[in-house]
Amino acid sequence: MNPRQGYAPTPHSYVPNSALSATINLDEEVKLADTRAERDLQDSLAEIFSIIVTLDELEKAFLKDAIPEADYTEICERSLKQYKSLVADDTVAKAFVGLEEFKAEWDLEVPRATERIRVGMPSTAIAASSGPSSAPAAGGNTSGTLILEATQDFITFLDALRLEMLAKDQLHPLLADLIQSVNKVTDRDFENRGKIVQWLITLNQMKATEELSEDQARELELDINSAYQGFKSTLT
């Protein structure tokens, strides 16, 4: 059964078949799915639809300063986590196909949600805040503890690559920690800072157990090493 059938509206041009109508008990509850598995699948697809719409509205609200940064970050992180969990299921993934296909099927215009899902992290985690709580410029009153934490995260990530930890589920959490640690130290741009974000997006679009190729791993190590040197230059 096509999972979309349970949600599709009845066309206004539909004309009942009298022979078929005679076999239908009007007092019987209409079932959207014949099995528990089909109902679970429909529920999962409906939840994905709701998450996508919610993310798009959340991004709009944040851009308009209509929601506090902390609330935005919490809701966004929770929604992205739920989305990833749902599409990780093989049955759901087969029916979902992909974000672009799902959007086309349901005629969804959600550019902001699309970008947020592509990145896989709240915008507050990618870029340092520019508000009152913005990270102080490095070399000023930045805590030595924060600088040490960011430095350790760079080293930890590079060590993981040298130990040939190349799977998405091994590298993405480490790189996410790295960019957030950097943002706590400085909101200044530096050489190859953008590469950290680009690699976060690349890893986010991979399957959990999918691994980088040797060439990708080599390029990633060079980019992060360069970013590390750029980060250290902001501390002087």
PDB file of C-alpha atoms in Angstrom:
ATOM      1  CA  MET A   1       0.000   0.000   0.000  1.00  0.00           C
ATOM      2  CA  ASN A   2       1.304   3.453  -0.894  1.00  0.00           C
ATOM      3  CA  PRO A   3       1.774   5.266   2.463  1.00  0.00           C
ATOM      4  CA  ARG A   4       0.517   8.481   0.917  1.00  0.00           C
ATOM      5  CA  GLN A   5      -2.914   7.013   0.256  1.00  0.00           C
ATOM      6  CA  GLY A   6      -3.862   7.274   3.896  1.00  0.00           C
ATOM      7  CA  TYR A   7      -3.523  11.065   3.773  1.00  0.00           C
ATOM      8  CA  ALA A   8      -4.647  11.862   0.238  1.00  0.00           C
ATOM      9  CA  PRO A   9      -7.933  13.816   0.062  1.00  0.00           C
ATOM     10  CA  THR A  10     -10.839  12.447  -1.966  1.00  0.00           C
ATOM     11  CA  PRO A  11     -11.119  14.341  -5.268  1.00  0.00           C
ATOM     12  CA  HIS A  12     -14.247  16.482  -5.602  1.00  0.00           C
ATOM     13  CA  SER A  13     -14.951  14.886  -8.970  1.00  0.00           C
ATOM     14  CA  TYR A  14     -15.248  11.429  -7.460  1.00  0.00           C
ATOM     15  CA  VAL A  15     -18.565   9.697  -8.290  1.00  0.00           C
ATOM     16  CA  PRO A  16     -19.468   6.736  -6.035  1.00  0.00           C
ATOM     17  CA  ASN A  17     -19.932   3.387  -7.679  1.00  0.00           C
ATOM     18  CA  SER A  18     -23.380   2.122  -6.659  1.00  0.00           C
ATOM     19  CA  ALA A  19     -22.338  -1.522  -6.756  1.00  0.00           C
ATOM     20  CA  LEU A  20     -19.317  -0.802  -4.591  1.00  0.00           C
ATOM     21  CA  SER A  21     -21.311   1.400  -2.205  1.00  0.00           C
ATOM     22  CA  ALA A  22     -23.709  -1.460  -1.530  1.00  0.00           C
ATOM     23  CA  THR A  23     -20.841  -3.477  -0.026  1.00  0.00           C
ATOM     24  CA  ILE A  24     -19.697  -0.695   2.338  1.00  0.00           C
ATOM     25  CA  ASN A  25     -20.980  -0.464   5.905  1.00  0.00           C
ATOM     26  CA  LEU A  26     -21.303   3.263   6.584  1.00  0.00           C
ATOM     27  CA  ASP A  27     -21.190   2.639  10.345  1.00  0.00           C
ATOM     28  CA  GLU A  28     -17.815   0.892  10.108  1.00  0.00           C
ATOM     29  CA  GLU A  29     -14.725   2.909  11.047  1.00  0.00           C
ATOM     30  CA  VAL A  30     -12.579   3.756   8.013  1.00  0.00           C
ATOM     31  CA  LYS A  31      -9.067   2.326   8.313  1.00  0.00           C
ATOM     32  CA  LEU A  32      -6.148   4.232   6.859  1.00  0.00           C
ATOM     33  CA  ALA A  33      -3.899   1.193   7.005  1.00  0.00           C
ATOM     34  CA  ASP A  34      -4.471  -2.543   7.069  1.00  0.00           C
ATOM     35  CA  THR A  35      -1.580  -3.501   9.329  1.00  0.00           C
ATOM     36  CA  ARG A  36       0.262  -2.151  12.341  1.00  0.00           C
ATOM     37  CA  ALA A  37       3.390  -1.747  10.223  1.00  0.00           C
ATOM     38  CA  GLU A  38       1.525   0.412   7.708  1.00  0.00           C
ATOM     39  CA  ARG A  39       0.069   2.570  10.473  1.00  0.00           C
ATOM     40  CA  ASP A  40       3.505   3.017  12.025  1.00  0.00           C
ATOM     41  CA  LEU A  41       4.919   4.005   8.644  1.00  0.00           C
ATOM     42  CA  GLN A  42       2.147   6.548   8.051  1.00  0.00           C
ATOM     43  CA  ASP A  43       2.686   7.993  11.527  1.00  0.00           C
ATOM     44  CA  SER A  44       6.432   8.319  10.872  1.00  0.00           C
ATOM     45  CA  LEU A  45       5.932  10.063   7.526  1.00  0.00           C
ATOM     46  CA  ALA A  46       3.374  12.404   9.064  1.00  0.00           C
ATOM     47  CA  GLU A  47       5.841  13.218  11.857  1.00  0.00           C
ATOM     48  CA  ILE A  48       8.580  13.958   9.317  1.00  0.00           C
ATOM     49  CA  PHE A  49       6.193  16.290   7.494  1.00  0.00           C
ATOM     50  CA  SER A  50       5.429  18.081  10.773  1.00  0.00           C
ATOM     51  CA  ILE A  51       9.127  18.405  11.693  1.00  0.00           C
ATOM     52  CA  ILE A  52      10.010  19.919   8.311  1.00  0.00           C
ATOM     53  CA  VAL A  53       7.214  22.502   8.535  1.00  0.00           C
ATOM     54  CA  THR A  54       8.131  23.283  12.155  1.00  0.00           C
ATOM     55  CA  LEU A  55      11.801  23.807  11.269  1.00  0.00           C
ATOM     56  CA  ASP A  56      10.889  26.205   8.470  1.00  0.00           C
ATOM     57  CA  GLU A  57       8.677  28.281  10.759  1.00  0.00           C
ATOM     58  CA  LEU A  58      11.322  28.163  13.495  1.00  0.00           C
ATOM     59  CA  GLU A  59      13.978  29.531  11.137  1.00  0.00           C
ATOM     60  CA  LYS A  60      11.653  32.344  10.050  1.00  0.00           C
ATOM     61  CA  ALA A  61      10.923  33.253  13.664  1.00  0.00           C
ATOM     62  CA  PHE A  62      14.609  33.273  14.572  1.00  0.00           C
ATOM     63  CA  LEU A  63      15.504  35.509  11.628  1.00  0.00           C
ATOM     64  CA  LYS A  64      12.854  37.968  12.813  1.00  0.00           C
ATOM     65  CA  ASP A  65      14.157  37.861  16.413  1.00  0.00           C
ATOM     66  CA  ALA A  66      10.754  36.517  17.428  1.00  0.00           C
ATOM     67  CA  ILE A  67      12.247  33.705  19.523  1.00  0.00           C
ATOM     68  CA  PRO A  68      15.097  33.758  22.061  1.00  0.00           C
ATOM     69  CA  GLU A  69      18.352  32.233  20.871  1.00  0.00           C
ATOM     70  CA  ALA A  70      18.360  29.585  23.619  1.00  0.00           C
ATOM     71  CA  ASP A  71      14.816  28.473  22.780  1.00  0.00           C
ATOM     72  CA  TYR A  72      15.616  28.379  19.066  1.00  0.00           C
ATOM     73  CA  THR A  73      18.695  26.245  19.653  1.00  0.00           C
ATOM     74  CA  GLU A  74      16.876  23.792  21.923  1.00  0.00           C
ATOM     75  CA  ILE A  75      13.900  23.311  19.583  1.00  0.00           C
ATOM     76  CA  CYS A  76      16.086  23.096  16.494  1.00  0.00           C
ATOM     77  CA  GLU A  77      18.437  20.510  18.004  1.00  0.00           C
ATOM     78  CA  ARG A  78      15.501  18.402  19.207  1.00  0.00           C
ATOM     79  CA  SER A  79      13.740  18.586  15.827  1.00  0.00           C
ATOM     80  CA  LEU A  80      16.884  17.661  13.885  1.00  0.00           C
ATOM     81  CA  LYS A  81      17.523  14.744  16.223  1.00  0.00           C
ATOM     82  CA  GLN A  82      13.964  13.463  15.730  1.00  0.00           C
ATOM     83  CA  TYR A  83      14.239  13.874  11.962  1.00  0.00           C
ATOM     84  CA  LYS A  84      17.522  11.945  11.802  1.00  0.00           C
ATOM     85  CA  SER A  85      16.124   9.191  14.005  1.00  0.00           C
ATOM     86  CA  LEU A  86      13.043   8.750  11.822  1.00  0.00           C
ATOM     87  CA  VAL A  87      14.839   8.655   8.457  1.00  0.00           C
ATOM     88  CA  ALA A  88      17.443   6.252   9.877  1.00  0.00           C
ATOM     89  CA  ASP A  89      14.788   3.527   9.942  1.00  0.00           C
ATOM     90  CA  ASP A  90      15.106   1.389   6.797  1.00  0.00           C
ATOM     91  CA  THR A  91      11.359   1.088   6.189  1.00  0.00           C
ATOM     92  CA  VAL A  92      10.766   4.802   6.636  1.00  0.00           C
ATOM     93  CA  ALA A  93      13.810   5.691   4.535  1.00  0.00           C
ATOM     94  CA  LYS A  94      12.509   3.550   1.656  1.00  0.00           C
ATOM     95  CA  ALA A  95       9.129   5.306   1.649  1.00  0.00           C
ATOM     96  CA  PHE A  96      10.647   8.728   2.331  1.00  0.00           C
ATOM     97  CA  VAL A  97      13.226   8.321  -0.491  1.00  0.00           C
ATOM     98  CA  GLY A  98      14.885  11.690   0.169  1.00  0.00           C
ATOM     99  CA  LEU A  99      14.118  15.220   1.295  1.00  0.00           C
ATOM    100  CA  GLU A 100      13.756  16.638  -2.217  1.00  0.00           C
ATOM    101  CA  GLU A 101      11.489  13.776  -3.305  1.00  0.00           C
ATOM    102  CA  PHE A 102       9.356  14.128  -0.166  1.00  0.00           C
ATOM    103  CA  LYS A 103       9.014  17.885  -0.701  1.00  0.00           C
ATOM    104  CA  ALA A 104       7.975  17.360  -4.309  1.00  0.00           C
ATOM    105  CA  GLU A 105       5.418  14.694  -3.376  1.00  0.00           C
ATOM    106  CA  TRP A 106       3.757  16.939  -0.817  1.00  0.00           C
ATOM    107  CA  ASP A 107       4.339  20.244  -2.632  1.00  0.00           C
ATOM    108  CA  LEU A 108       6.385  21.697   0.234  1.00  0.00           C
ATOM    109  CA  GLU A 109       8.145  25.046  -0.167  1.00  0.00           C
ATOM    110  CA  VAL A 110      10.466  25.057   2.835  1.00  0.00           C
ATOM    111  CA  PRO A 111      13.843  26.532   1.823  1.00  0.00           C
ATOM    112  CA  ARG A 112      14.917  27.399   5.365  1.00  0.00           C
ATOM    113  CA  ALA A 113      14.136  23.940   6.723  1.00  0.00           C
ATOM    114  CA  THR A 114      15.914  22.402   3.735  1.00  0.00           C
ATOM    115  CA  GLU A 115      19.098  24.332   4.516  1.00  0.00           C
ATOM    116  CA  ARG A 116      18.925  23.537   8.235  1.00  0.00           C
ATOM    117  CA  ILE A 117      18.504  19.807   7.557  1.00  0.00           C
ATOM    118  CA  ARG A 118      21.341  19.940   5.023  1.00  0.00           C
ATOM    119  CA  VAL A 119      23.669  21.500   7.607  1.00  0.00           C
ATOM    120  CA  GLY A 120      22.412  19.274  10.410  1.00  0.00           C
ATOM    121  CA  MET A 121      22.960  21.808  13.188  1.00  0.00           C
ATOM    122  CA  PRO A 122      21.252  24.994  14.442  1.00  0.00           C
ATOM    123  CA  SER A 123      22.602  28.206  12.951  1.00  0.00           C
ATOM    124  CA  THR A 124      23.664  29.206  16.473  1.00  0.00           C
ATOM    125  CA  ALA A 125      26.026  26.222  16.550  1.00  0.00           C
ATOM    126  CA  ILE A 126      27.594  27.076  13.199  1.00  0.00           C
ATOM    127  CA  ALA A 127      28.226  30.784  13.713  1.00  0.00           C
ATOM    128  CA  ALA A 128      29.155  32.553  16.921  1.00  0.00           C
ATOM    129  CA  SER A 129      26.382  34.711  18.325  1.00  0.00           C
ATOM    130  CA  SER A 130      26.421  38.361  17.334  1.00  0.00           C
ATOM    131  CA  GLY A 131      24.162  39.348  20.224  1.00  0.00           C
ATOM    132  CA  PRO A 132      25.008  40.615  23.696  1.00  0.00           C
ATOM    133  CA  SER A 133      26.338  37.195  24.703  1.00  0.00           C
ATOM    134  CA  SER A 134      28.700  36.995  21.737  1.00  0.00           C
ATOM    135  CA  ALA A 135      32.052  35.351  22.329  1.00  0.00           C
ATOM    136  CA  PRO A 136      34.731  37.921  23.162  1.00  0.00           C
ATOM    137  CA  ALA A 137      37.442  38.510  20.613  1.00  0.00           C
ATOM    138  CA  ALA A 138      40.330  36.117  21.066  1.00  0.00           C
ATOM    139  CA  GLY A 139      43.276  37.756  22.741  1.00  0.00           C
ATOM    140  CA  GLY A 140      40.914  39.817  24.917  1.00  0.00           C
ATOM    141  CA  ASN A 141      39.120  38.486  27.961  1.00  0.00           C
ATOM    142  CA  THR A 142      38.541  35.013  26.590  1.00  0.00           C
ATOM    143  CA  SER A 143      38.808  32.339  29.262  1.00  0.00           C
ATOM    144  CA  GLY A 144      41.937  30.237  29.074  1.00  0.00           C
ATOM    145  CA  THR A 145      39.738  27.224  29.767  1.00  0.00           C
ATOM    146  CA  LEU A 146      37.692  27.868  26.594  1.00  0.00           C
ATOM    147  CA  ILE A 147      40.861  28.255  24.508  1.00  0.00           C
ATOM    148  CA  LEU A 148      42.223  25.012  25.947  1.00  0.00           C
ATOM    149  CA  GLU A 149      38.960  23.203  25.201  1.00  0.00           C
ATOM    150  CA  ALA A 150      38.944  24.367  21.579  1.00  0.00           C
ATOM    151  CA  THR A 151      42.615  23.421  21.179  1.00  0.00           C
ATOM    152  CA  GLN A 152      41.947  19.959  22.588  1.00  0.00           C
ATOM    153  CA  ASP A 153      39.007  19.502  20.215  1.00  0.00           C
ATOM    154  CA  PHE A 154      41.223  20.304  17.229  1.00  0.00           C
ATOM    155  CA  ILE A 155      43.823  17.781  18.422  1.00  0.00           C
ATOM    156  CA  THR A 156      41.207  15.123  19.200  1.00  0.00           C
ATOM    157  CA  PHE A 157      39.700  15.416  15.738  1.00  0.00           C
ATOM    158  CA  LEU A 158      43.046  15.257  13.967  1.00  0.00           C
ATOM    159  CA  ASP A 159      44.070  12.270  16.093  1.00  0.00           C
ATOM    160  CA  ALA A 160      40.841  10.497  15.092  1.00  0.00           C
ATOM    161  CA  LEU A 161      41.730  10.934  11.424  1.00  0.00           C
ATOM    162  CA  ARG A 162      45.261   9.621  11.995  1.00  0.00           C
ATOM    163  CA  LEU A 163      43.751   6.589  13.736  1.00  0.00           C
ATOM    164  CA  GLU A 164      41.699   6.035  10.562  1.00  0.00           C
ATOM    165  CA  MET A 165      38.363   6.736  12.214  1.00  0.00           C
ATOM    166  CA  LEU A 166      36.640   7.656   8.973  1.00  0.00           C
ATOM    167  CA  ALA A 167      32.954   6.831   9.541  1.00  0.00           C
ATOM    168  CA  LYS A 168      30.374   9.609   9.682  1.00  0.00           C
ATOM    169  CA  ASP A 169      29.156   8.550  13.148  1.00  0.00           C
ATOM    170  CA  GLN A 170      32.740   8.774  14.432  1.00  0.00           C
ATOM    171  CA  LEU A 171      33.747  12.108  12.919  1.00  0.00           C
ATOM    172  CA  HIS A 172      30.581  14.231  12.851  1.00  0.00           C
ATOM    173  CA  PRO A 173      30.166  14.488  16.662  1.00  0.00           C
ATOM    174  CA  LEU A 174      33.833  15.432  17.061  1.00  0.00           C
ATOM    175  CA  LEU A 175      33.655  18.117  14.376  1.00  0.00           C
ATOM    176  CA  ALA A 176      30.397  19.474  15.818  1.00  0.00           C
ATOM    177  CA  ASP A 177      32.087  19.801  19.216  1.00  0.00           C
ATOM    178  CA  LEU A 178      35.026  21.509  17.534  1.00  0.00           C
ATOM    179  CA  ILE A 179      33.045  24.264  15.799  1.00  0.00           C
ATOM    180  CA  GLN A 180      31.047  24.964  18.953  1.00  0.00           C
ATOM    181  CA  SER A 181      34.233  25.206  21.041  1.00  0.00           C
ATOM    182  CA  VAL A 182      35.745  27.607  18.516  1.00  0.00           C
ATOM    183  CA  ASN A 183      32.623  29.772  18.607  1.00  0.00           C
ATOM    184  CA  LYS A 184      32.940  30.125  22.381  1.00  0.00           C
ATOM    185  CA  VAL A 185      36.423  31.558  21.911  1.00  0.00           C
ATOM    186  CA  THR A 186      36.001  33.926  18.974  1.00  0.00           C
ATOM    187  CA  ASP A 187      33.446  35.195  16.473  1.00  0.00           C
ATOM    188  CA  ARG A 188      36.233  36.392  14.174  1.00  0.00           C
ATOM    189  CA  ASP A 189      36.746  34.698  10.836  1.00  0.00           C
ATOM    190  CA  PHE A 190      40.049  32.932  10.216  1.00  0.00           C
ATOM    191  CA  GLU A 191      41.685  30.855   7.504  1.00  0.00           C
ATOM    192  CA  ASN A 192      39.639  27.767   6.607  1.00  0.00           C
ATOM    193  CA  ARG A 193      37.019  28.340   9.290  1.00  0.00           C
ATOM    194  CA  GLY A 194      34.472  27.936   6.504  1.00  0.00           C
ATOM    195  CA  LYS A 195      35.998  24.562   5.655  1.00  0.00           C
ATOM    196  CA  ILE A 196      34.962  23.251   9.071  1.00  0.00           C
ATOM    197  CA  VAL A 197      31.354  24.092   8.256  1.00  0.00           C
ATOM    198  CA  GLN A 198      31.628  22.600   4.765  1.00  0.00           C
ATOM    199  CA  TRP A 199      32.931  19.322   6.163  1.00  0.00           C
ATOM    200  CA  LEU A 200      30.150  19.283   8.763  1.00  0.00           C
ATOM    201  CA  ILE A 201      27.645  19.476   5.906  1.00  0.00           C
ATOM    202  CA  THR A 202      29.454  16.772   3.944  1.00  0.00           C
ATOM    203  CA  LEU A 203      29.497  14.418   6.926  1.00  0.00           C
ATOM    204  CA  ASN A 204      25.892  15.185   7.812  1.00  0.00           C
ATOM    205  CA  GLN A 205      24.746  14.046   4.368  1.00  0.00           C
ATOM    206  CA  MET A 206      26.485  10.678   4.702  1.00  0.00           C
ATOM    207  CA  LYS A 207      24.911   7.553   6.170  1.00  0.00           C
ATOM    208  CA  ALA A 208      25.906   6.808   9.757  1.00  0.00           C
ATOM    209  CA  THR A 209      28.350   4.002   8.933  1.00  0.00           C
ATOM    210  CA  GLU A 210      29.521   5.441   5.607  1.00  0.00           C
ATOM    211  CA  GLU A 211      33.230   6.216   5.548  1.00  0.00           C
ATOM    212  CA  LEU A 212      35.330   8.895   3.890  1.00  0.00           C
ATOM    213  CA  SER A 213      37.636   7.782   1.122  1.00  0.00           C
ATOM    214  CA  GLU A 214      41.401   8.026   1.602  1.00  0.00           C
ATOM    215  CA  ASP A 215      41.500  11.122  -0.600  1.00  0.00           C
ATOM    216  CA  GLN A 216      38.685  12.765   1.366  1.00  0.00           C
ATOM    217  CA  ALA A 217      40.369  11.945   4.668  1.00  0.00           C
ATOM    218  CA  ARG A 218      43.636  13.451   3.448  1.00  0.00           C
ATOM    219  CA  GLU A 219      41.875  16.604   2.269  1.00  0.00           C
ATOM    220  CA  LEU A 220      39.926  16.864   5.518  1.00  0.00           C
ATOM    221  CA  GLU A 221      43.105  16.571   7.578  1.00  0.00           C
ATOM    222  CA  LEU A 222      44.779  19.327   5.557  1.00  0.00           C
ATOM    223  CA  ASP A 223      41.745  21.617   5.893  1.00  0.00           C
ATOM    224  CA  ILE A 224      41.425  21.126   9.656  1.00  0.00           C
ATOM    225  CA  ASN A 225      45.159  21.548  10.178  1.00  0.00           C
ATOM    226  CA  SER A 226      44.969  24.811   8.247  1.00  0.00           C
ATOM    227  CA  ALA A 227      41.929  25.890  10.256  1.00  0.00           C
ATOM    228  CA  TYR A 228      43.813  25.061  13.454  1.00  0.00           C
ATOM    229  CA  GLN A 229      46.673  27.333  12.430  1.00  0.00           C
ATOM    230  CA  GLY A 230      44.180  30.055  11.517  1.00  0.00           C
ATOM    231  CA  PHE A 231      42.465  29.686  14.884  1.00  0.00           C
ATOM    232  CA  LYS A 232      45.781  30.005  16.732  1.00  0.00           C
ATOM    233  CA  SER A 233      46.538  33.194  14.805  1.00  0.00           C
ATOM    234  CA  THR A 234      43.446  34.824  16.355  1.00  0.00           C
ATOM    235  CA  LEU A 235      44.860  34.227  19.831  1.00  0.00           C
ATOM    236  CA  THR A 236      47.811  36.566  19.383  1.00  0.00           C
TER     237      THR A 236
END
